[in-house]
Amino acid sequence: MQSKSDRTPWIDMARGLCMMAILWFHSEAYHCEDLLTPYSMYTNTVLGCFFFISGYLLYPSTWQASHKYHSVWRWLLVPYIVFTLIIAAMKLLLHYGDADWQQLLTDVVLGRASWFVAAMIVAQSVMVGVLHLSKDHLGAVAVLGVVGVILSALVSNETGPWHISADLWSVNEALVGIVCMSMGYVYHTKEEKVCRQRQAWIAVTGVALVILKILIWRLDLLVTFAPVRMTYPLVFYADILCGSVFICLMMRGLPRLRILEWTGRHCIVYYFFCGAVPMGVSWALHKIGMTGGSYPSVAVVFVLSWIVCSIVAWAVYHYTRIVR
């Protein structure tokens, strides 16, 4: 959900960096027998950063709730329905006789066909409602974030005591997203002060992020966004907070990188195809004898997947009005 006024270069660059990280993750996942880079080293962080930026863009609240809800419906829900139905049709064609069309359709209706977009729809809807009802009170956002941490630890978390396994419309991931959006909103209210000492904050968040990653790796802590698995919720969210602030501050200080900016500006289309395209590219490379197991081979899959996804994104934006 991004209007033209939201298209600040550094925001698009931050989204583009996160999108490329997700594309790399899927390139590893489909091309190799096992991930070369542990999931906990970056995947949960960049996923959280997407929600962090989404919350960041809700401040200041110069928008009307009715317009924002319409934006969520038009630019998130409609693309979700269109693209997931297209992907479901592709699965039926490619796996005719094995694919279950009823299950595929059920997954679309229940928000399971694309967990990220479903979670973003739910999280944005809740966040907009809280800001509207509280008249943009910062305390209400802080309370929402704290409640989100508690509920995600107890309800969303697969190791939690009250875990909801149904996860309709990715509500478990949405609760995590709400926390990340709350952090992004609060950060934006303090951004001016932070940016006065940008270099110091980059150093602090960078060092903190490295320490957290070492701690997570050495203690083998669970920090999975989807499905939600967290050994220590505070470590989980500290990782996302430090990573998101670090990425945002770094992107603000860099010159415009067109490749990141363009990718970030069109990231909604990339996300729908960032799994299917690397899977297809990996299949094709395996057919010609290029097997996985090394970073150079994954890099080939990644570059080819980015090119294909970029072509698809350009075509969708150029020839349709599904997205903006």
mmCIF file with all atom_site columns, C-alpha atoms in Angstrom, residues 6 8 14 21 24 65 78 81 97 108 110 112 203 233 241 253 265 273:
data_model
loop_
_atom_site.group_PDB
_atom_site.id
_atom_site.type_symbol
_atom_site.label_atom_id
_atom_site.label_alt_id
_atom_site.label_comp_id
_atom_site.label_asym_id
_atom_site.label_entity_id
_atom_site.label_seq_id
_atom_site.pdbx_PDB_ins_code
_atom_site.Cartn_x
_atom_site.Cartn_y
_atom_site.Cartn_z
_atom_site.occupancy
_atom_site.B_iso_or_equiv
_atom_site.pdbx_formal_charge
_atom_site.auth_seq_id
_atom_site.auth_comp_id
_atom_site.auth_asym_id
_atom_site.auth_atom_id
_atom_site.pdbx_PDB_model_num
ATOM 1  C CA . ASP A 1 6   ? 5.340  7.668   -0.064  1.00 0.00 ? 6   ASP A CA 1
ATOM 2  C CA . THR A 1 8   ? 10.884 8.594   -0.975  1.00 0.00 ? 8   THR A CA 1
ATOM 3  C CA . ALA A 1 14  ? 15.180 -0.130  1.960   1.00 0.00 ? 14  ALA A CA 1
ATOM 4  C CA . ALA A 1 21  ? 17.192 -10.596 0.562   1.00 0.00 ? 21  ALA A CA 1
ATOM 5  C CA . TRP A 1 24  ? 18.068 -14.693 -2.198  1.00 0.00 ? 24  TRP A CA 1
ATOM 6  C CA . ALA A 1 65  ? -9.380 6.176   7.994   1.00 0.00 ? 65  ALA A CA 1
ATOM 7  C CA . VAL A 1 78  ? -7.423 -7.027  -4.730  1.00 0.00 ? 78  VAL A CA 1
ATOM 8  C CA . ILE A 1 81  ? -6.979 -12.237 -4.872  1.00 0.00 ? 81  ILE A CA 1
ATOM 9  C CA . GLY A 1 97  ? -4.047 -34.562 -11.820 1.00 0.00 ? 97  GLY A CA 1
ATOM 10 C CA . VAL A 1 108 ? -6.970 -18.214 -1.308  1.00 0.00 ? 108 VAL A CA 1
ATOM 11 C CA . LEU A 1 110 ? -8.687 -18.254 3.997   1.00 0.00 ? 110 LEU A CA 1
ATOM 12 C CA . ARG A 1 112 ? -3.183 -18.900 3.207   1.00 0.00 ? 112 ARG A CA 1
ATOM 13 C CA . ALA A 1 203 ? 27.115 2.163   14.957  1.00 0.00 ? 203 ALA A CA 1
ATOM 14 C CA . PRO A 1 233 ? 10.188 -12.760 22.283  1.00 0.00 ? 233 PRO A CA 1
ATOM 15 C CA . LEU A 1 241 ? 14.103 -3.359  15.708  1.00 0.00 ? 241 LEU A CA 1
ATOM 16 C CA . GLY A 1 253 ? 22.795 8.124   3.883   1.00 0.00 ? 253 GLY A CA 1
ATOM 17 C CA . ARG A 1 265 ? 8.892  0.516   -5.706  1.00 0.00 ? 265 ARG A CA 1
ATOM 18 C CA . PHE A 1 273 ? 6.464  -14.437 -7.496  1.00 0.00 ? 273 PHE A CA 1
#
